[in-house]
Structures are given as C-alpha cells and as structure tokens.
C-alpha cells in the first residue's frame, strides 16, 4: 500500500469536507485479523525457551485475571519447570497452583529432593574440578570451570551467584569469542535479574571485541541494548536499536526475546518517539525490519494506518492489542506511556496541515467525544505542542501562528526594561559596597 | 553670666556678619562648631536669639541654634510640640539650601525631631510637606539618597499620602549615604507601591533590599523577603526560591534555611513569641536611635540569631503558600490562607495575602486566553473554579477594564471572545517609547563608564592591582589607561587620559 495514498487529503470546501481517517472505501481493505482475542498461551510460550519461558508464563498467570488462563499458564509453567532443575521455582509454582489442577500438579517432594541431591553432588564435583584447574593454572580450564559453575547456578535459579561466576571468567578470557561468550551470559542473567545497567555495560564490552562478532551475535547484542533502553524509558534509542536488528536473529535468541517481540517493541517505540520522516525511512522503508513485521501483521497494519492518517483504525488496533501487551514482562509498565505518546502524536499530526479543523469531525476520527477531545487539545496547546486556538462556541480549532514582528518588538522593549532595571540595581549595589569599603579603609581625618 | 551674655551676643554678631559668601560661611561653620558645647548648655535660653536672625539669610547660624533648642527628648506637651513643629517647618521652607548643606547632620537631626513630634501628635500629614522640601534641599542631586528619605516615606505611609511618596520614588537612586537608609527606603517604598498597586516597582524595590550586600542579615531584609514572596506571586505568578548570584551570603544562608522542610520546626519551640517580640523591639530601637551603621551592624548578631531561629516558624507559611499557589487550585490556597491567618496577620501581610488569592483567578483566566478563541462563561467558571457564570463575567469584566486581557463579552450567548493584543507597534508613541528607552540606556552606560574611570584612579584599587600584577610600573600604566583608551570617543576621555598619566 502506498504510504502517500491520501496526499490529496481532505479539502475544506462546502461540498466535500472529508473526515480525515474514516474513508469508507478503504475499510474493506483494512479488515485484517484483529487479534483482540485472548492470548493463545501455548502458541505464545512456544516462542520462547529456557527460563524466560517460565518467567513469562508465571507473569501471565499473575496478571491475566481470568482463572482459566491462569490455570493454563500455571500448568504449562509446572511442566516446564519439571524439565529443569530449579526446585525453588517449583515450590513457588506449586504454591500458586494450590491444588486447583488436580493431583498430578501437586508438590512432588520426591522429585524435588532427588533434584536437590543431584545438585549437591554436582556442585561438589564442580568445585573439586575447579580447584584442580586453579592449582594447574591452565587459563582455559579455569574459564570453563567458572562457566560450568555459572551454568549450574543459573539452572538452579541462583542468579546472583551465576552472575558472579560468569563475570569471574573475564580474567581468563583469551580470545574475543570467549569475551563475547562471557558477555552474552552476563547479559542473559542480568536481564533476568532486571539489572539493565549491567546489560548496557556488557553490550558495550561485547561490541568492542570486533573480530569475534558474527551477524547473529550482533543482532543479539542489539536486541539486548534495545531492551535496556526500553527499561530506561529511552524510547527513541530503544526504537533505533530494535530497528537495526538484522533478520539473522531468527530464532536464535529465544531465551530472551522472540522476533515478534522485536517487531512489537520496535514499532511501538518508533511510533511514540520518531517524527514522520524518521518513521518512513527507518520503519516503513526498512527492508530488514519488514521480515519482522510480517510476523505480526497487526503491527504492520497499525503503522501503515498511522502514516496514512487513518487514525481511527490505528487507535483501534492499539486498543485491541493492549490487553495482550500488558501481559508482556518487558513492555507492561510502558504500555500506558507509549500509548499516550502515540495518541498525542496522532492528534498533533491530524491538526498540522489545516488552518481550521471542525472538532466534531475530529472527534469522530478519533472515536471520542467533543468535550473529551477539547480537553486533550487544551493540554497539548498548553504544552505548546499544537499552535492553535479553540473556538469553543463553534467547536472549531483555528491554527494560530505568532506574529513575528509584534513578538520582536515586545521582546526588545522587555529586554530594554530588564537591562535598565538590572543596571540600576548593580550601580546601587556597587555604591553600597564602595561605601562599606570606605568605612573599613583607614580614615584620613 | 556676663561672659555668657557676651558670648551669646557675639555669636549673633558673628552669624550676622559672616553669612555673606562661601568663604565666610566656612569660617562661620568652624566658629559655630567651637561654640557647639556652649549652645547645648544654654539651650533653654536660646529661643529669643532666633528672633534676631533671619532664617533665609543666616540659615547656618539659625540651624545651629535651632538644633540646640530642640535637642533633647521630645516634649510630651501638646502646645510645645505644636510650637516645635511649626518653627521647624517654617525654617525648612525658607532656609537656604547651600548653607544647610554645610552642616548636614544638624539639619537631619532637626528634621528627625520634626518627624518624631508629628508622630507623637498623631498627625503625620503635617510632616509630609516639610520633609519633602527638606529632602530636596539636602540632596546634592536627585540621585542621592539621604537619611531623610525613609523618614519621609514612613510619614507618607502613616498618613496615606501615597502619591507624594511615589513622586520621590520615581527618582533613580545611585548614591547612598548609609546602607541602612537604603534598606528602609526600599522597604517603605515597596509598601507604598503595593498600596498604589504598582507591583512591578514594588518588586524591584523589595528585590534591592533582599539582594543588597550586607555582612549580617538584617531584620528589614527578612520582612522585605516575606513581602517580596507575596508580591512576586501577585505580579509574576511564580516565585523562584533560588537567589541571584549577587545576593549576600548572609541573606542566602538565612533566607534559604526557611525553605527547608518542616523538620526544622523542631528547633522552633526553643523560641517563643515573647522572644520574637523582644528581638523585634531591639531591632526597631536600633533603627530609630543609631545613625552610625557600624553600631547598627555590631548589635545585630544577637538580633540575627534570634530572628534566625524564630523565623523558622514564621517564614514557613510563605514558602508553603508558594507551593500551594503553584498547584493552581484556588480552593487549596484559600484553605491554606484560612489555616494560617494569624501568622499572616502578625506580619501585617493579610491584605497582601488576600490579593495573592484573587490574583490566582486572574492568572488562570489569562492562561485560558492562550488556548481558547471563544469560551462560554460557564466553562470559564468551571475551569477557574468560580461559583457561577455571573462571577466569571465580573472577573473577566474587571480584567478587561484593568487591561490585563483583551476580550469582548457576548451576553446574549454567554460567550467571551478573546482578542489579540491590539498593539501594532506602528504608532508614534511607540517610537517615542523606544527612543526614550534607548536614551536611558545610553545614559546608564555612560554612568557605568564614569564609575569605572573613577574607580581606576582610586589609590586603594591601584594598590591592589599593583600587588596582583607584581609591581611593574609599565603594566600598571597599561591597566589604568586601557579604560581611557577605550573611551576615546568621548572628549572627556581624552582629557582624563592625560590627567591620569600626569597623576602617576
């Protein structure tokens, strides 16, 4: 679909005032699969591997609010944990299930104890090996020893110790591949722990080891960087990072992020923070990113709608996606802010080309009431994001451009007055100080 | 006795003889200084002498004698007070300005006596005109601030003759005899301007007090600060708690402490109301009696410490008022004012605080002019939290009349239409205004340059510069003459350049 479809745009004349964004003929083209349905947990969980799968399932169970979904998520989490070795998490999940899923999903003490015993013995073995390596002072084996330790702790859910061990391998890294390996592990654990400052620093470290970088790793590092920016609420930087992720990522980083997520996060951040030209060049015309967008067709439609000013359908998509986005562990606390920013941008973009706008039509385009719209516009005008004034009587918005000449005169006079005032005050103060100084000076008479 | 009579007669003769020209007057002044003690002891018997002298010709002598007569405590007797007021007022009206300038402190002394008597008689208006004349006669130029200025303004305040006070405030002040005079002048001046609703001028004056260089915080600055906060809220709609860089460190430290959180009020119970009144009395007594700023400042550390502690409690309400004002909700501000009414009343600021509250409505309505082209009266009432459309109409009407906004009210629809500022900056008046501003600024710049030049010739400055430069005479000359070289466009600069190098 051509982005500049509506270049002719609505014309203000008595015969044909089009409502911008509500073109009836287009609506048939735009009836895609709106995924406002309940999240298909199995399909969602299938996108991920490793610990993040469990974490996400547990998060969904906590936040979804529908008992059927909750139980489904918990059941899947239980199955997943049983495949692993984290008994702490196991007990947690069992506690949450609370017997609701029947006897098969109860506290399996036998399994838990067996796993713990195995863990103890493995830990001892690893420790002995590590000590042996340390006495031998073979760098490579020490590094492998620490790595194994890190993996062990990670599998058992002791993330702090896992992180410490991964970081300890830094002293024994000899090639860039080792460094990158260490960084990726550190990043993985930090993301899970929620310490995104470490993520940023380790991404930086990894990117410095240039010769070890293959496209997949680069993509992974960009995803991680994007995630840390997102958490830091730096939406513009996050968007840029996500949009730079190459298609080589594929399914290689499912222990943290799925390619659908890259598309979603990237698009939403871009919509909220990019201006129009950047949006076109970096998102819509971005061939690499197109691969990701194909995975989430609603997001693709959303962004095209926004660019072509079909705000009503764009906002409709957003609304539908909202419930599911609130279940995402990384995005949930940013959804509100991003949505608000996107809506504000839509409002601003709507009013930009016009000298006067009928508020009734605008309210229709945005699916809101005139009073509500007036309030929103008032907020935007007060923040100087829209240069316009509202004619509340006739419900029209008039664009208003400040008169440069008058403004200049006013400012000049004001500056003159201020200068006058400041100078007089300064002379007075100088006089006072001189007086004080004269007092302290030795008197001649 | 004889001797006394002789000396007295000879005094009269001297005065009459030596009141011709400036040379004689200096001689006379020296003579009178010697006779000063004698005059004081004979003060009660000097009244008849006054009749022999003509105040307009023999002003200096008359002044000395008059001052000796009126020295001492003010009389509590109505008639005597009346008499004194009349005689001093008469003298002030007819005396010769150049003569009295030779003995300024005597002149100031009798004027202050006049003021005290007038206050005692509870008729301050009688003192306004004489003091105005006395100021004009004492000043060597309109830019000089004398010790009489604050007294004059005080009388204006007490008698509510604000317009007369304003006429004196119109003059720019650049020279100051005593810092304390300046503080009081600005404080009273600020109050007069507030009374006349000239808030911009009031803000300027109060700003000068708060930021004036002062080694120790003075109680005037504290009071002025409170008013400054309130006037800033009324005029600008906001208040910046940070001080400009040139504020004295004493002011910054003490006044900034007031903006800390209420945990400081733990220290407040240590001081009581009585203590506050004691130190306020101490402060005010030092104002009225002492002239020498040295004494004033030395007494103040004691005062400052107490006011410092006490004002923890008493400044808090002002800064909290600023906080509640910035929320923009009128009801909140009103509640706050209601709760702290007593504190504001103690400072005599309650009227001003009420004006702050009403200014909130104005500000909210002004904000509306930025977003709306037309708005119904009911909507205005709702947004600005007024009770009804009628009240909104009244407010808008008032603001239009005072020139705060430009609008038209359509009563049929109950709509207000906001208009742009009709000033087109195309008229002759505007050009004249611009021209006037330019001239003023040029004048001020010239002043600064002159001041710079004068400073460069100051021996103590030269001494410091020499130390800094390491003593090379050549460098010294270059440093000194640079300002003169820069001013080569002024003819005076040329002369002074030669003059400066000659002096060195």
Tab-separated table of N, CA, C and O in Angstrom, chain A residues 407-417, chain B residues 434:
chain	number	residue	atom	x	y	z
A	407	UNK	N	6.024	40.175	18.168
A	407	UNK	CA	6.794	39.464	19.172
A	407	UNK	C	8.167	40.080	19.360
A	407	UNK	O	8.651	40.241	20.478
A	408	UNK	N	8.782	40.428	18.245
A	408	UNK	CA	10.121	41.015	18.329
A	408	UNK	C	10.099	42.336	19.064
A	408	UNK	O	10.934	42.587	19.931
A	409	UNK	N	9.137	43.181	18.721
A	409	UNK	CA	9.043	44.469	19.407
A	409	UNK	C	8.882	44.286	20.901
A	409	UNK	O	9.546	44.920	21.714
A	410	UNK	N	7.966	43.363	21.208
A	410	UNK	CA	7.684	43.131	22.618
A	410	UNK	C	8.936	42.683	23.365
A	410	UNK	O	9.260	43.179	24.437
A	411	UNK	N	9.633	41.746	22.730
A	411	UNK	CA	10.824	41.225	23.389
A	411	UNK	C	11.877	42.310	23.527
A	411	UNK	O	12.559	42.393	24.537
A	412	UNK	N	12.009	43.128	22.492
A	412	UNK	CA	13.029	44.187	22.544
A	412	UNK	C	12.741	45.138	23.693
A	412	UNK	O	13.617	45.456	24.492
A	413	UNK	N	11.486	45.577	23.787
A	413	UNK	CA	11.137	46.502	24.876
A	413	UNK	C	11.370	45.867	26.225
A	413	UNK	O	11.888	46.494	27.155
A	414	UNK	N	10.986	44.589	26.303
A	414	UNK	CA	11.139	43.906	27.575
A	414	UNK	C	12.607	43.793	27.966
A	414	UNK	O	12.975	44.036	29.105
A	415	UNK	N	13.449	43.419	26.987
A	415	UNK	CA	14.869	43.312	27.276
A	415	UNK	C	15.419	44.650	27.728
A	415	UNK	O	16.216	44.712	28.666
A	416	UNK	N	14.983	45.708	27.057
A	416	UNK	CA	15.448	47.029	27.443
A	416	UNK	C	15.109	47.343	28.884
A	416	UNK	O	15.943	47.792	29.661
A	417	UNK	N	13.856	47.047	29.254
A	417	UNK	CA	13.443	47.313	30.631
A	417	UNK	C	14.242	46.507	31.632
A	417	UNK	O	14.661	47.016	32.670
B	434	UNK	N	10.411	53.731	22.396
B	434	UNK	CA	11.656	53.047	22.078
B	434	UNK	C	12.829	53.997	22.194
B	434	UNK	O	13.872	53.681	22.761
